[in-house]
GROMACS .gro file of C-alpha atoms in nm:
model
  298
    1MET     CA    1   9.779  16.051   6.777
    2SER     CA    2   9.991  16.211   6.502
    3SER     CA    3  10.195  16.526   6.563
    4ARG     CA    4   9.972  16.725   6.328
    5THR     CA    5   9.658  16.601   6.502
    6THR     CA    6   9.804  16.695   6.842
    7ASP     CA    7   9.882  17.046   6.724
    8LEU     CA    8   9.543  17.091   6.561
    9SER     CA    9   9.370  16.964   6.876
   10TYR     CA   10   9.547  17.223   7.091
   11ALA     CA   11   9.474  17.496   6.837
   12LEU     CA   12   9.105  17.409   6.825
   13GLY     CA   13   9.077  17.373   7.202
   14TRP     CA   14   9.254  17.704   7.252
   15ARG     CA   15   9.014  17.881   7.015
   16VAL     CA   16   8.702  17.726   7.168
   17VAL     CA   17   8.803  17.804   7.527
   18ARG     CA   18   8.867  18.167   7.436
   19VAL     CA   19   8.513  18.219   7.307
   20LEU     CA   20   8.323  18.032   7.578
   21PRO     CA   21   8.168  18.238   7.862
   22GLU     CA   22   8.416  18.236   8.151
   23ARG     CA   23   8.191  18.055   8.400
   24LEU     CA   24   8.105  17.785   8.150
   25ALA     CA   25   8.471  17.739   8.058
   26ALA     CA   26   8.562  17.712   8.427
   27ARG     CA   27   8.296  17.447   8.487
   28CYS     CA   28   8.420  17.251   8.188
   29PHE     CA   29   8.779  17.259   8.314
   30ASP     CA   30   8.671  17.156   8.664
   31ALA     CA   31   8.478  16.865   8.516
   32ALA     CA   32   8.779  16.762   8.308
   33ALA     CA   33   9.001  16.778   8.617
   34ASP     CA   34   8.757  16.563   8.815
   35TRP     CA   35   8.742  16.310   8.532
   36ALA     CA   36   9.122  16.293   8.516
   37THR     CA   37   9.138  16.245   8.893
   38ARG     CA   38   8.888  15.960   8.886
   39ARG     CA   39   9.071  15.800   8.595
   40GLY     CA   40   9.391  15.803   8.803
   41GLY     CA   41   9.647  15.818   8.525
   42LYS     CA   42  10.023  15.825   8.578
   43GLY     CA   43  10.042  16.201   8.616
   44VAL     CA   44   9.764  16.205   8.875
   45ARG     CA   45   9.925  15.922   9.069
   46ARG     CA   46  10.257  16.106   9.065
   47LEU     CA   47  10.090  16.427   9.184
   48ARG     CA   48   9.928  16.238   9.471
   49ALA     CA   49  10.260  16.079   9.569
   50ASN     CA   50  10.436  16.417   9.560
   51LEU     CA   51  10.164  16.579   9.769
   52ALA     CA   52  10.189  16.298  10.025
   53ARG     CA   53  10.545  16.412  10.100
   54VAL     CA   54  10.457  16.777  10.162
   55VAL     CA   55  10.147  16.763  10.382
   56PRO     CA   56  10.100  16.640  10.740
   57GLU     CA   57  10.025  16.275  10.801
   58GLY     CA   58   9.652  16.216  10.809
   59THR     CA   59   9.572  16.465  10.531
   60ASP     CA   60   9.292  16.349  10.302
   61LEU     CA   61   9.505  16.287   9.993
   62ASP     CA   62   9.210  16.200   9.773
   63ALA     CA   63   9.044  16.536   9.840
   64LEU     CA   64   9.375  16.723   9.812
   65THR     CA   65   9.461  16.557   9.481
   66ARG     CA   66   9.119  16.641   9.340
   67ALA     CA   67   9.158  17.005   9.446
   68ALA     CA   68   9.513  17.015   9.308
   69MET     CA   69   9.397  16.883   8.972
   70ARG     CA   70   9.132  17.155   8.966
   71SER     CA   71   9.404  17.409   9.042
   72TYR     CA   72   9.613  17.269   8.756
   73ALA     CA   73   9.310  17.291   8.527
   74ARG     CA   74   9.263  17.655   8.628
   75TYR     CA   75   9.625  17.719   8.531
   76TRP     CA   76   9.555  17.588   8.180
   77LEU     CA   77   9.225  17.773   8.157
   78GLU     CA   78   9.405  18.099   8.231
   79VAL     CA   79   9.676  18.017   7.977
   80PHE     CA   80   9.414  17.973   7.705
   81ARG     CA   81   9.220  18.289   7.799
   82LEU     CA   82   9.504  18.519   7.902
   83GLN     CA   83   9.543  18.693   7.565
   84ASP     CA   84   9.182  18.814   7.598
   85MET     CA   85   9.197  18.904   7.967
   86PRO     CA   86   9.194  19.281   8.030
   87ARG     CA   87   9.525  19.394   8.177
   88GLU     CA   88   9.336  19.583   8.446
   89ARG     CA   89   9.214  19.253   8.588
   90TYR     CA   90   9.557  19.133   8.695
   91VAL     CA   91   9.735  19.466   8.732
   92SER     CA   92   9.513  19.538   9.029
   93ASP     CA   93   9.455  19.441   9.389
   94GLN     CA   94   9.346  19.097   9.263
   95PHE     CA   95   9.716  19.019   9.218
   96PHE     CA   96   9.927  19.062   9.531
   97LEU     CA   97  10.285  18.963   9.609
   98ASN     CA   98  10.407  18.966   9.967
   99ASP     CA   99  10.738  19.154  10.003
  100GLU     CA  100  10.736  19.273   9.642
  101PHE     CA  101  11.008  19.523   9.736
  102HIS     CA  102  11.268  19.242   9.719
  103LEU     CA  103  11.193  19.211   9.348
  104ARG     CA  104  11.180  19.584   9.276
  105ASP     CA  105  11.497  19.666   9.471
  106ALA     CA  106  11.697  19.388   9.305
  107TYR     CA  107  11.588  19.494   8.956
  108ALA     CA  108  11.656  19.862   9.026
  109ALA     CA  109  12.013  19.777   9.134
  110GLY     CA  110  12.087  19.702   8.767
  111LYS     CA  111  12.304  19.395   8.830
  112GLY     CA  112  12.057  19.145   8.690
  113LEU     CA  113  11.770  18.959   8.855
  114ILE     CA  114  11.686  18.588   8.855
  115LEU     CA  115  11.339  18.496   8.977
  116ALA     CA  116  11.345  18.122   9.053
  117LEU     CA  117  11.004  17.961   9.088
  118PRO     CA  118  10.842  17.625   9.159
  119HIS     CA  119  10.557  17.499   8.940
  120MET     CA  120  10.289  17.682   9.137
  121GLY     CA  121   9.993  17.903   9.058
  122SER     CA  122   9.951  18.088   8.730
  123TRP     CA  123  10.301  18.132   8.588
  124GLU     CA  124  10.206  18.297   8.256
  125LEU     CA  125   9.966  18.539   8.421
  126ALA     CA  126  10.234  18.642   8.669
  127GLY     CA  127  10.471  18.691   8.376
  128ALA     CA  128  10.218  18.916   8.202
  129TRP     CA  129  10.184  19.112   8.529
  130LEU     CA  130  10.561  19.147   8.558
  131VAL     CA  131  10.595  19.285   8.206
  132ALA     CA  132  10.296  19.515   8.251
  133THR     CA  133  10.446  19.661   8.570
  134GLY     CA  134  10.777  19.749   8.410
  135ILE     CA  135  11.002  19.443   8.421
  136PRO     CA  136  11.047  19.264   8.087
  137PHE     CA  137  11.212  18.927   8.123
  138THR     CA  138  11.362  18.625   7.953
  139THR     CA  139  11.270  18.265   8.017
  140VAL     CA  140  11.360  17.917   7.894
  141ALA     CA  141  11.113  17.675   7.737
  142GLU     CA  142  11.138  17.299   7.698
  143ARG     CA  143  11.090  17.186   7.341
  144LEU     CA  144  10.757  17.019   7.274
  145LYS     CA  145  10.656  16.771   7.011
  146PRO     CA  146  10.545  16.849   6.750
  147GLU     CA  147  10.765  17.150   6.674
  148SER     CA  148  10.459  17.344   6.556
  149LEU     CA  149  10.307  17.310   6.904
  150PHE     CA  150  10.627  17.439   7.060
  151ASP     CA  151  10.621  17.735   6.819
  152ARG     CA  152  10.259  17.803   6.914
  153PHE     CA  153  10.342  17.826   7.286
  154VAL     CA  154  10.650  18.040   7.220
  155ALA     CA  155  10.443  18.281   7.010
  156PHE     CA  156  10.184  18.297   7.288
  157ARG     CA  157  10.443  18.381   7.553
  158GLU     CA  158  10.614  18.634   7.330
  159SER     CA  159  10.277  18.802   7.271
  160LEU     CA  160  10.270  18.868   7.646
  161GLY     CA  161  10.607  19.043   7.628
  162MET     CA  162  10.836  18.757   7.734
  163GLU     CA  163  11.156  18.665   7.554
  164VAL     CA  164  11.164  18.286   7.518
  165ILE     CA  165  11.485  18.088   7.465
  166PRO     CA  166  11.459  17.717   7.378
  167LEU     CA  167  11.625  17.480   7.623
  168THR     CA  168  11.770  17.277   7.336
  169GLY     CA  169  11.823  17.322   6.965
  170GLY     CA  170  11.910  17.692   6.969
  171ALA     CA  171  12.197  17.859   6.785
  172GLU     CA  172  12.399  17.865   7.109
  173PRO     CA  173  12.361  17.720   7.459
  174PRO     CA  174  12.088  17.898   7.654
  175SER     CA  175  12.326  17.966   7.943
  176ALA     CA  176  12.532  18.205   7.729
  177LEU     CA  177  12.228  18.407   7.625
  178LEU     CA  178  12.089  18.410   7.977
  179ALA     CA  179  12.420  18.538   8.113
  180GLU     CA  180  12.417  18.814   7.849
  181ARG     CA  181  12.075  18.928   7.962
  182LEU     CA  182  12.181  18.938   8.325
  183LEU     CA  183  12.505  19.124   8.255
  184ALA     CA  184  12.293  19.385   8.077
  185GLY     CA  185  12.083  19.426   8.393
  186GLY     CA  186  11.790  19.217   8.271
  187CYS     CA  187  11.554  18.978   8.446
  188LEU     CA  188  11.517  18.602   8.410
  189CYS     CA  189  11.224  18.390   8.527
  190LEU     CA  190  11.323  18.025   8.566
  191LEU     CA  191  11.114  17.732   8.686
  192ALA     CA  192  11.360  17.552   8.909
  193ASP     CA  193  11.195  17.286   9.127
  194ARG     CA  194  11.263  17.004   8.880
  195ASP     CA  195  11.600  16.900   8.741
  196LEU     CA  196  11.592  16.870   8.361
  197SER     CA  197  11.955  16.772   8.320
  198ALA     CA  198  12.215  16.539   8.461
  199SER     CA  199  12.379  16.826   8.649
  200GLY     CA  200  12.114  16.893   8.912
  201VAL     CA  201  12.214  16.976   9.267
  202PRO     CA  202  12.118  16.740   9.552
  203VAL     CA  203  11.900  16.918   9.807
  204ASP     CA  204  11.708  16.823  10.118
  205PHE     CA  205  11.343  16.877  10.022
  206PHE     CA  206  11.074  16.795  10.275
  207GLY     CA  207  11.313  16.565  10.457
  208ALA     CA  208  11.422  16.359  10.156
  209ARG     CA  209  11.691  16.390   9.893
  210ALA     CA  210  11.587  16.550   9.564
  211ARG     CA  211  11.770  16.721   9.279
  212MET     CA  212  11.702  17.072   9.159
  213ALA     CA  213  11.831  17.285   8.876
  214ALA     CA  214  12.181  17.425   8.928
  215GLY     CA  215  12.130  17.694   8.664
  216PRO     CA  216  11.982  17.975   8.876
  217ALA     CA  217  12.262  17.966   9.135
  218ALA     CA  218  12.534  17.914   8.874
  219LEU     CA  219  12.412  18.209   8.668
  220ALA     CA  220  12.389  18.430   8.977
  221LEU     CA  221  12.750  18.352   9.070
  222ARG     CA  222  12.872  18.390   8.713
  223THR     CA  223  12.712  18.731   8.656
  224GLY     CA  224  12.665  18.883   9.001
  225ALA     CA  225  12.286  18.886   8.956
  226ALA     CA  226  12.045  18.859   9.248
  227LEU     CA  227  11.883  18.518   9.292
  228VAL     CA  228  11.534  18.577   9.432
  229PRO     CA  229  11.311  18.274   9.509
  230THR     CA  230  10.948  18.340   9.426
  231ALA     CA  231  10.628  18.139   9.467
  232LEU     CA  232  10.278  18.187   9.329
  233TRP     CA  233   9.936  18.057   9.422
  234PHE     CA  234   9.567  18.118   9.359
  235ASP     CA  235   9.382  18.338   9.606
  236GLY     CA  236   9.008  18.300   9.556
  237LYS     CA  237   8.934  18.449   9.215
  238GLY     CA  238   9.264  18.637   9.229
  239TRP     CA  239   9.632  18.553   9.262
  240GLY     CA  240   9.890  18.574   9.537
  241GLY     CA  241  10.255  18.506   9.588
  242GLN     CA  242  10.567  18.550   9.797
  243ILE     CA  243  10.894  18.719   9.705
  244TYR     CA  244  11.175  18.588   9.926
  245PRO     CA  245  11.492  18.780  10.013
  246PRO     CA  246  11.780  18.744   9.765
  247VAL     CA  247  11.993  18.436   9.831
  248GLU     CA  248  12.342  18.521   9.955
  249HIS     CA  249  12.613  18.447   9.700
  250THR     CA  250  12.815  18.157   9.838
  251ASP     CA  251  12.835  17.843   9.623
  252VAL     CA  252  12.599  17.657   9.393
  253ALA     CA  253  12.509  17.383   9.640
  254THR     CA  254  12.436  17.616   9.931
  255MET     CA  255  12.240  17.863   9.720
  256THR     CA  256  12.032  17.589   9.559
  257GLN     CA  257  11.945  17.450   9.903
  258GLU     CA  258  11.830  17.794  10.017
  259MET     CA  259  11.618  17.818   9.702
  260ALA     CA  260  11.467  17.476   9.777
  261ASP     CA  261  11.392  17.582  10.135
  262ALA     CA  262  11.201  17.885  10.008
  263PHE     CA  263  11.003  17.666   9.768
  264ALA     CA  264  10.923  17.425  10.049
  265ASP     CA  265  10.793  17.708  10.265
  266SER     CA  266  10.533  17.812  10.007
  267ILE     CA  267  10.447  17.460   9.892
  268ALA     CA  268  10.375  17.358  10.251
  269SER     CA  269  10.144  17.658  10.288
  270HIS     CA  270   9.972  17.614   9.949
  271PRO     CA  271  10.011  17.248   9.846
  272VAL     CA  272   9.693  17.253   9.638
  273ASP     CA  273   9.858  17.495   9.393
  274TRP     CA  274  10.178  17.296   9.342
  275HIS     CA  275  10.135  17.150   8.994
  276MET     CA  276  10.403  16.884   9.003
  277LEU     CA  277  10.287  16.584   8.804
  278GLN     CA  278  10.643  16.458   8.748
  279ARG     CA  279  10.888  16.279   8.972
  280ILE     CA  280  11.091  16.499   9.208
  281TRP     CA  281  11.240  16.253   9.454
  282PRO     CA  282  11.455  15.984   9.287
  283ASP     CA  283  11.416  15.723   9.560
  284PRO     CA  284  11.287  15.466   9.509
  285PRO     CA  285  11.381  15.464   9.139
  286ALA     CA  286  11.087  15.527   8.910
  287PRO     CA  287  10.978  15.252   8.671
  288ALA     CA  288  11.035  15.362   8.312
  289GLU     CA  289  10.663  15.379   8.246
  290ASP     CA  290  10.616  15.616   8.541
  291ARG     CA  291  10.838  15.889   8.400
  292VAL     CA  292  10.579  16.081   8.202
  293GLU     CA  293  10.480  16.435   8.111
  294VAL     CA  294  10.119  16.550   8.126
  295GLY     CA  295  10.058  16.803   7.851
  296PRO     CA  296  10.307  17.071   7.751
  297THR     CA  297  10.530  17.157   8.045
  298ARG     CA  298  10.595  17.504   8.168
   0.00000   0.00000   0.00000
């Protein structure tokens, strides 16, 4: 498929999903998730393997993978429909964060706030909620191909009130801009359960060695900002989440492990809403053909 065709396909799909009745759109996305699960592509197989590491032995992995793919489909459904969703729907008791005071207190301190998250729940909707409740923030986006598709997703996120900095190809390294925002007392939201560089930090994650992004801890130490692990999940027709206490400033390795421990706590409790269709644990080494992305990443 050509780059232009890919972009046009997303644009058309986005438009169609926005005009469909919500229940019909949800049924269509569930059906698509079930079809993808039955097809058993590389992303689905990777999701199943990841889930096998985080649930008790004897769990029905087939059923869990099917439910997780439906959860992932719901994430995308909400992305496509979020611009048309009334703010009152998610700025309400349908969206609840346990221990939200950790977030509010850290932001009010004015020293900068880093919310580090795993790929769980409805990230964009939570971002819209955060902006709507008084905390604008900056985030980093991986570049997509084609460039026009990347621009489309950036424009969407900016329409929700987020500031989006490209991971690569910007006028200056993203770390410099992110540090500026923190030093000015701003907030960052960073997805941090997958290492996208060669500088990831080794952590113990569900009893095995994995690598996670060093950026959140490094930025916290560099700027004095609070590093606050956060997790999101779906709660019936609504949304839930957990705000963990700020990680004590020590060193990058120790802080990243504490972040990973917080992620593990929520993933173990809500594995169905962990949308990790990429490799996390490097052992055994992945065959080249197994290292794939499924759709635009978050």
